[in-house]
Short mmCIF file of C-alpha atoms in Angstrom, two decimals:
data_model
loop_
_atom_site.label_atom_id
_atom_site.label_comp_id
_atom_site.label_asym_id
_atom_site.label_seq_id
_atom_site.Cartn_x
_atom_site.Cartn_y
_atom_site.Cartn_z
CA MET A 159 0.00 0.00 0.00
CA SER A 160 1.26 3.48 -0.81
CA ALA A 161 0.57 6.72 1.05
CA VAL A 162 -3.08 7.81 0.96
CA ASP A 163 -4.44 11.36 0.68
CA LEU A 164 -6.50 11.72 3.87
CA TYR A 165 -8.84 14.32 2.38
CA SER A 166 -9.98 12.35 -0.66
CA SER A 167 -9.95 8.88 0.88
CA MET A 168 -11.47 7.00 3.75
CA PHE A 169 -10.46 3.89 5.63
CA ARG A 170 -12.81 0.95 5.96
CA LEU A 171 -12.14 -1.12 9.08
CA ARG A 172 -13.45 -4.54 8.14
CA HIS A 173 -15.04 -7.12 10.45
CA ASN A 174 -12.17 -9.53 9.68
CA GLY A 175 -9.58 -7.08 11.05
CA THR A 176 -8.29 -5.74 7.73
CA VAL A 177 -8.25 -2.08 6.69
CA ASP A 178 -8.84 -0.84 3.14
CA ALA A 179 -8.37 2.68 1.77
CA GLU A 180 -11.11 3.78 -0.65
CA GLU A 181 -12.23 6.95 -2.36
CA PHE A 182 -14.30 9.04 0.06
CA THR A 183 -18.03 8.45 -0.16
CA MET A 184 -20.56 8.36 2.65
CA ARG A 185 -23.36 5.89 2.03
CA PRO A 186 -25.70 4.17 4.47
CA ASP A 187 -24.85 0.75 3.00
CA LEU A 188 -21.18 0.79 4.14
CA ASP A 189 -20.65 -2.13 6.49
CA GLY A 190 -18.18 -2.09 9.37
CA TRP A 191 -16.41 0.98 10.73
CA THR A 192 -15.30 3.92 8.58
CA ALA A 193 -12.65 6.54 9.41
CA VAL A 194 -12.63 9.69 7.30
CA THR A 195 -10.75 13.00 7.51
CA MET A 196 -12.56 16.10 6.28
CA ARG A 197 -11.56 19.70 5.66
CA ALA A 198 -14.14 22.48 5.30
CA GLU A 199 -14.00 26.27 5.23
CA THR A 200 -17.67 26.72 6.14
CA THR A 201 -20.60 24.57 7.22
CA ALA A 202 -21.93 24.75 3.66
CA ASP A 203 -18.79 22.91 2.47
CA LEU A 204 -19.79 19.82 4.45
CA LYS A 205 -21.93 17.52 2.33
CA SER A 206 -24.20 16.75 5.25
CA ALA A 207 -24.38 20.25 6.76
CA ALA A 208 -28.08 20.82 6.10
CA ASN A 209 -29.09 17.36 7.29
CA TRP A 210 -29.94 15.67 10.53
CA MET A 211 -28.20 12.30 10.81
CA ARG A 212 -28.66 9.30 13.06
CA HIS A 213 -26.42 6.22 13.18
CA PRO A 214 -28.43 3.38 14.75
CA ASP A 215 -25.63 0.79 14.51
CA GLY A 216 -22.93 2.52 16.57
CA ASP A 217 -21.55 5.64 18.20
CA GLU A 218 -19.72 8.30 16.16
CA VAL A 219 -16.44 9.89 17.28
CA MET A 220 -15.86 13.42 15.98
CA CYS A 221 -12.26 14.63 16.45
CA VAL A 222 -11.39 18.25 15.63
CA LEU A 223 -7.81 18.53 14.37
CA SER A 224 -7.97 22.29 13.71
CA GLY A 225 -10.75 24.87 13.87
CA ALA A 226 -13.93 24.46 15.90
CA MET A 227 -17.48 23.18 15.51
CA ARG A 228 -20.75 22.94 17.37
CA ILE A 229 -22.76 19.74 17.57
CA TYR A 230 -26.53 19.98 17.90
CA TYR A 231 -29.00 17.27 18.95
CA ARG A 232 -32.61 17.21 17.84
CA THR A 233 -34.66 16.77 20.98
CA GLY A 234 -38.09 16.90 19.33
CA GLY A 235 -39.47 15.54 16.07
CA PRO A 236 -38.82 16.81 12.53
CA GLU A 237 -40.40 20.16 13.49
CA ASP A 238 -37.32 20.79 15.71
CA THR A 239 -35.34 22.30 12.81
CA ASP A 240 -32.42 23.81 14.76
CA GLY A 241 -32.02 21.44 17.69
CA GLU A 242 -30.25 21.99 20.99
CA LEU A 243 -26.57 22.90 21.22
CA ARG A 244 -24.93 19.92 22.87
CA VAL A 245 -21.25 20.80 22.78
CA ARG A 246 -18.58 23.00 21.24
CA VAL A 247 -15.53 21.02 20.11
CA GLY A 248 -12.23 22.83 19.49
CA ALA A 249 -8.86 21.83 18.07
CA GLY A 250 -7.40 18.81 19.82
CA GLU A 251 -10.78 17.79 21.26
CA ALA A 252 -13.24 15.03 20.42
CA PHE A 253 -16.87 14.19 21.18
CA VAL A 254 -18.78 10.92 21.03
CA VAL A 255 -22.25 11.16 19.52
CA PRO A 256 -24.16 8.20 20.97
CA SER A 257 -25.79 5.67 18.71
CA ASP A 258 -29.27 6.67 17.60
CA ALA A 259 -28.98 10.41 18.48
CA TRP A 260 -30.23 12.77 15.76
CA HIS A 261 -27.40 15.30 15.29
CA ARG A 262 -25.95 17.93 12.98
CA VAL A 263 -22.79 20.06 12.87
CA GLU A 264 -22.05 23.76 12.38
CA LEU A 265 -18.52 25.04 11.90
CA GLU A 266 -17.27 28.10 13.80
CA ALA A 267 -14.13 28.41 11.66
CA PRO A 268 -12.38 26.52 8.87
CA THR A 269 -12.06 23.03 10.35
CA GLU A 270 -10.23 19.77 9.80
CA MET A 271 -11.75 16.74 11.50
CA LEU A 272 -11.42 13.00 11.78
CA VAL A 273 -14.69 11.09 12.06
CA VAL A 274 -15.00 7.42 12.98
CA LEU A 275 -18.42 5.78 12.65
CA ARG A 276 -20.48 2.86 11.51
CA ALA A 277 -22.22 4.36 8.48
CA GLU A 278 -24.30 1.25 7.85
CA GLY A 279 -27.97 2.02 8.46
CA THR A 280 -27.43 5.79 8.72
CA LEU A 281 -30.68 7.75 8.54
CA ILE A 282 -30.71 11.26 7.08
CA GLU A 283 -33.44 13.90 7.25
CA GLN A 284 -33.22 17.20 5.38
CA ARG A 285 -33.65 20.26 7.58
CA PRO A 286 -36.59 22.34 6.31
CA GLY A 287 -35.37 25.48 4.57
CA HIS A 288 -31.78 24.24 4.15
#
């Protein structure tokens, strides 16, 4: 294996203990654990910025390498468009989003992050007006 560009690739941590590098894509049919590094100038640069997400098959670890972000939880139903601020995560910090929690992210500054999750079964809901 040769060196891999962290910002265009992702690592798939397979059930059999092997790790494969693949082109970055986030799909709800990815089995096993996925580790992906992302870089974004603004929230709009994140592909999932306007969406609420929920990962029923496992927790998600969000590690901020540089910059800062806010993580929101939706405490009500789909009518809860903004959610409740749960935590601010700065450079060198991480936060675990528990399995099955509806959540979304907003960046406070240009941010680089490492995310580790089980994408399989991910549910996505578009935020009204976004």
